[in-house]
Short mmCIF file of C-alpha atoms in Angstrom, two decimals:
data_model
loop_
_atom_site.label_atom_id
_atom_site.label_comp_id
_atom_site.label_asym_id
_atom_site.label_seq_id
_atom_site.Cartn_x
_atom_site.Cartn_y
_atom_site.Cartn_z
CA MET A 32 0.00 0.00 0.00
CA ARG A 33 1.27 3.48 -0.86
CA GLN A 34 2.49 5.45 2.16
CA LYS A 35 0.74 8.80 2.61
CA VAL A 36 2.66 11.68 4.20
CA ALA A 37 1.24 15.17 4.76
CA ILE A 38 3.26 18.35 5.23
CA PHE A 39 1.72 21.18 7.22
CA GLY A 40 3.97 24.24 7.25
CA GLY A 41 3.60 27.54 9.04
CA THR A 42 5.21 30.01 11.38
CA PHE A 43 3.37 28.40 14.34
CA ASN A 44 3.77 31.63 16.28
CA PRO A 45 2.59 30.01 18.50
CA VAL A 46 1.18 26.62 17.56
CA HIS A 47 -2.39 26.41 18.91
CA ASN A 48 -5.36 24.07 19.13
CA GLY A 49 -6.69 25.21 15.77
CA HIS A 50 -3.52 23.97 14.05
CA LEU A 51 -3.43 20.73 15.98
CA ARG A 52 -7.11 19.83 15.71
CA LEU A 53 -7.00 20.42 11.94
CA ALA A 54 -3.88 18.25 11.63
CA LEU A 55 -5.48 15.44 13.61
CA ASP A 56 -8.78 15.67 11.70
CA LEU A 57 -6.91 15.37 8.40
CA VAL A 58 -5.03 12.30 9.63
CA GLN A 59 -8.26 10.66 10.77
CA GLN A 60 -10.36 11.54 7.73
CA LEU A 61 -7.79 10.99 4.98
CA GLY A 62 -5.67 8.25 6.51
CA PHE A 63 -2.27 9.93 6.44
CA ASP A 64 0.47 7.78 7.93
CA GLU A 65 2.30 10.92 9.05
CA MET A 66 1.42 14.56 9.45
CA ARG A 67 4.68 16.52 9.53
CA LEU A 68 4.44 19.99 11.06
CA VAL A 69 7.21 22.10 9.53
CA PRO A 70 7.98 25.38 11.30
CA CYS A 71 9.06 28.07 8.88
CA HIS A 72 12.56 29.39 9.60
CA ILE A 73 12.63 32.59 7.52
CA PRO A 74 9.19 33.33 5.99
CA THR A 75 9.14 34.85 2.53
CA HIS A 76 5.54 36.12 2.44
CA ARG A 77 5.27 37.88 5.81
CA ALA A 78 7.38 39.72 8.37
CA ASP A 79 9.81 37.69 10.45
CA PRO A 80 8.13 36.41 13.64
CA GLU A 81 9.36 38.07 16.81
CA VAL A 82 10.02 34.64 18.34
CA ALA A 83 13.00 32.71 16.98
CA SER A 84 12.30 29.61 14.90
CA ALA A 85 14.01 27.32 17.43
CA ARG A 86 11.56 28.37 20.13
CA ARG A 87 8.60 28.04 17.79
CA ALA A 88 9.79 24.52 16.98
CA GLN A 89 10.03 23.77 20.71
CA MET A 90 6.41 24.80 21.10
CA VAL A 91 5.35 22.49 18.25
CA THR A 92 7.20 19.60 19.93
CA LEU A 93 5.45 20.36 23.23
CA GLY A 94 2.07 20.69 21.53
CA ILE A 95 2.13 17.36 19.70
CA ALA A 96 3.58 15.24 22.52
CA GLY A 97 1.67 11.98 22.84
CA ASN A 98 0.28 12.07 19.28
CA PRO A 99 2.36 9.58 17.27
CA SER A 100 0.82 10.53 13.90
CA LEU A 101 1.90 14.17 14.33
CA LEU A 102 5.62 14.85 13.88
CA MET A 103 7.73 17.99 14.21
CA ASP A 104 10.00 18.39 11.19
CA ASP A 105 12.85 20.87 11.65
CA ARG A 106 14.34 20.66 8.15
CA GLU A 107 13.68 24.34 7.35
CA LEU A 108 15.47 25.39 10.53
CA VAL A 109 18.42 23.14 9.74
CA ARG A 110 18.57 24.50 6.19
CA GLY A 111 19.13 27.93 7.68
CA SER A 112 18.01 29.93 4.64
CA ALA A 113 14.71 31.37 3.41
CA SER A 114 11.93 28.79 3.68
CA TYR A 115 10.64 27.71 0.27
CA SER A 116 8.07 24.93 0.13
CA VAL A 117 9.42 23.61 -3.15
CA ASP A 118 12.80 22.93 -1.51
CA THR A 119 11.14 21.11 1.38
CA LEU A 120 9.08 18.96 -0.99
CA MET A 121 12.07 18.15 -3.18
CA GLN A 122 14.03 17.02 -0.13
CA LEU A 123 11.17 14.87 1.17
CA ARG A 124 10.68 13.30 -2.26
CA ASP A 125 14.36 12.35 -2.36
CA GLU A 126 14.04 10.80 1.10
CA ARG A 127 10.77 8.94 0.57
CA GLY A 128 11.15 7.79 -3.02
CA GLU A 129 8.81 8.04 -5.96
CA SER A 130 6.02 5.77 -4.67
CA CYS A 131 5.22 7.71 -1.49
CA SER A 132 2.25 10.07 -1.66
CA LEU A 133 3.27 13.52 -0.41
CA THR A 134 0.62 16.15 0.29
CA LEU A 135 1.20 19.80 1.13
CA VAL A 136 -1.62 21.17 3.30
CA MET A 137 -2.65 24.81 3.01
CA GLY A 138 -5.66 27.01 3.67
CA LEU A 139 -7.59 28.56 0.81
CA ASP A 140 -6.26 31.97 1.89
CA ALA A 141 -2.69 30.77 1.27
CA TYR A 142 -3.71 29.04 -1.97
CA LEU A 143 -5.06 32.31 -3.36
CA GLY A 144 -1.55 33.74 -3.07
CA LEU A 145 0.13 30.71 -4.64
CA PRO A 146 1.25 32.50 -7.86
CA LYS A 147 3.53 34.64 -5.68
CA TRP A 148 5.32 31.58 -4.26
CA HIS A 149 8.81 30.61 -5.38
CA ARG A 150 8.62 28.11 -8.30
CA TRP A 151 4.98 27.49 -7.47
CA ARG A 152 4.13 25.53 -10.58
CA GLU A 153 6.78 22.96 -9.65
CA LEU A 154 5.08 22.05 -6.35
CA LEU A 155 2.91 19.45 -8.08
CA ASP A 156 6.00 17.74 -9.50
CA PHE A 157 6.77 16.59 -5.97
CA ALA A 158 3.47 16.52 -4.07
CA HIS A 159 -0.28 17.00 -4.06
CA LEU A 160 -1.85 20.19 -2.74
CA LEU A 161 -4.62 19.79 -0.18
CA VAL A 162 -6.55 23.06 0.07
CA VAL A 163 -8.67 23.49 3.18
CA ASN A 164 -11.56 25.76 2.29
CA ARG A 165 -12.13 28.71 4.63
CA PRO A 166 -15.18 30.96 5.08
CA GLY A 167 -14.84 34.32 3.38
CA TYR A 168 -12.35 33.16 0.73
CA ILE A 169 -13.42 32.35 -2.85
CA LEU A 170 -11.37 30.93 -5.69
CA PRO A 171 -11.35 33.31 -8.68
CA SER A 172 -13.15 32.19 -11.83
CA ASP A 173 -10.38 33.29 -14.20
CA GLY A 174 -6.67 33.99 -14.19
CA GLU A 175 -3.61 31.78 -13.86
CA LEU A 176 -4.60 30.25 -10.52
CA ALA A 177 -8.11 29.43 -11.74
CA GLU A 178 -6.66 27.71 -14.81
CA PHE A 179 -4.09 25.85 -12.71
CA ASP A 180 -6.88 24.69 -10.40
CA ARG A 181 -9.10 23.48 -13.25
CA VAL A 182 -6.29 21.47 -14.83
CA HIS A 183 -5.16 19.75 -11.63
CA ARG A 184 -8.35 19.51 -9.51
CA ALA A 185 -9.09 15.97 -8.34
CA GLU A 186 -11.09 14.06 -5.76
CA LYS A 187 -9.50 13.06 -2.45
CA ASN A 188 -8.92 9.46 -3.56
CA ALA A 189 -6.13 10.84 -5.77
CA LEU A 190 -4.04 11.27 -2.62
CA ALA A 191 -3.81 7.49 -2.31
CA GLU A 192 -3.81 6.58 -6.00
CA ARG A 193 -0.96 8.86 -7.08
CA SER A 194 2.23 10.11 -5.46
CA ALA A 195 1.86 13.75 -6.59
CA GLY A 196 0.16 16.09 -9.04
CA ALA A 197 -3.39 16.66 -7.74
CA VAL A 198 -5.11 19.67 -6.19
CA VAL A 199 -7.78 18.52 -3.74
CA HIS A 200 -10.20 20.91 -2.01
CA LEU A 201 -11.69 19.87 1.31
CA ASN A 202 -14.39 21.29 3.56
CA ILE A 203 -13.50 20.44 7.14
CA ARG A 204 -14.24 21.80 10.58
CA ALA A 205 -11.74 24.39 11.74
CA LEU A 206 -11.49 25.93 15.19
CA ASP A 207 -11.67 29.71 15.00
CA ILE A 208 -8.43 30.40 16.85
CA SER A 209 -5.71 32.76 15.69
CA ALA A 210 -2.11 33.11 16.78
CA THR A 211 -2.56 36.90 16.53
CA GLU A 212 -5.30 36.76 19.17
CA ILE A 213 -3.17 34.57 21.43
CA ARG A 214 -0.25 36.98 21.21
CA ALA A 215 -2.53 39.93 21.99
CA LEU A 216 -4.11 38.22 24.99
CA THR A 217 -0.70 37.22 26.31
CA ALA A 218 0.66 40.75 25.99
CA ALA A 219 -2.39 42.05 27.87
CA GLY A 220 -1.87 39.55 30.70
CA LEU A 221 -5.15 37.78 29.91
CA SER A 222 -5.83 34.05 29.89
CA THR A 223 -5.12 31.90 26.83
CA ARG A 224 -6.29 28.71 28.51
CA PHE A 225 -8.09 26.28 26.13
CA LEU A 226 -6.76 28.09 23.05
CA LEU A 227 -3.48 26.21 22.94
CA PRO A 228 -2.01 23.10 24.57
CA GLU A 229 -1.23 23.56 28.24
CA PRO A 230 2.50 22.72 27.86
CA VAL A 231 2.76 25.43 25.19
CA ARG A 232 0.92 27.92 27.39
CA ARG A 233 3.32 27.21 30.27
CA PHE A 234 6.34 27.52 27.98
CA ILE A 235 5.19 30.94 26.78
CA SER A 236 4.77 32.08 30.39
CA GLU A 237 8.09 30.65 31.58
CA GLN A 238 10.03 32.08 28.63
CA GLN A 239 8.12 35.40 28.80
CA LEU A 240 7.27 35.26 25.10
CA TYR A 241 4.85 37.66 23.39
CA GLY A 242 5.07 40.11 26.28
CA ALA A 243 4.17 37.55 28.95
CA ARG A 244 5.25 38.80 32.37
CA ALA A 245 6.83 36.67 35.05
CA ASP A 246 4.35 37.99 37.62
CA ALA A 247 1.31 37.34 35.41
CA GLY A 248 0.78 33.75 36.53
CA PRO A 249 -2.43 34.19 38.59
CA ARG A 250 -4.12 36.31 35.87
CA SER A 251 -3.37 33.77 33.12
CA SER A 252 -4.34 30.65 35.06
#
């Protein structure tokens, strides 16, 4: 049987329950053997996060502890240069061989900006794209992305039948949690309980990330 590996990249600044519940739902619904969470080292489409990539990777490791299907992949940190998805997929393809199904997970909001990505048309040479539809975002009816989508759109069974080359759209429950909100609450000394895994919440407090204050323990409990 073809192995199915998913790649879920992001700044994870910080990783939260919205990220992790989506990752687990995708594993359970689509039967991925692995879901690899890949923290971005140097993002190319947004400002550099104020928290270093090594600490963001630590938070991912803390957040996924005890979930064997979720793995933290530090290859973009080790690479040490700007984080390009095509490089990550090329490296994984070399490691896993031609028969393994690789799938890059992204939200529809990110997919709409795909033509701005580095060597974006080459992504399907190495993997499938799994686009998680999001409220408020609509795929355009014309233009280069619309044409790309029409040519490569497939049903979800393509993820098991082929090793790469399909664009699959999926409607799936998503928790309405944002890292921006978590950072703002933390800076204000307000509670982030139940928005992110407890070990991650404690790490943020202990390391005084995002403006967390050492004396803010009782207010954030």
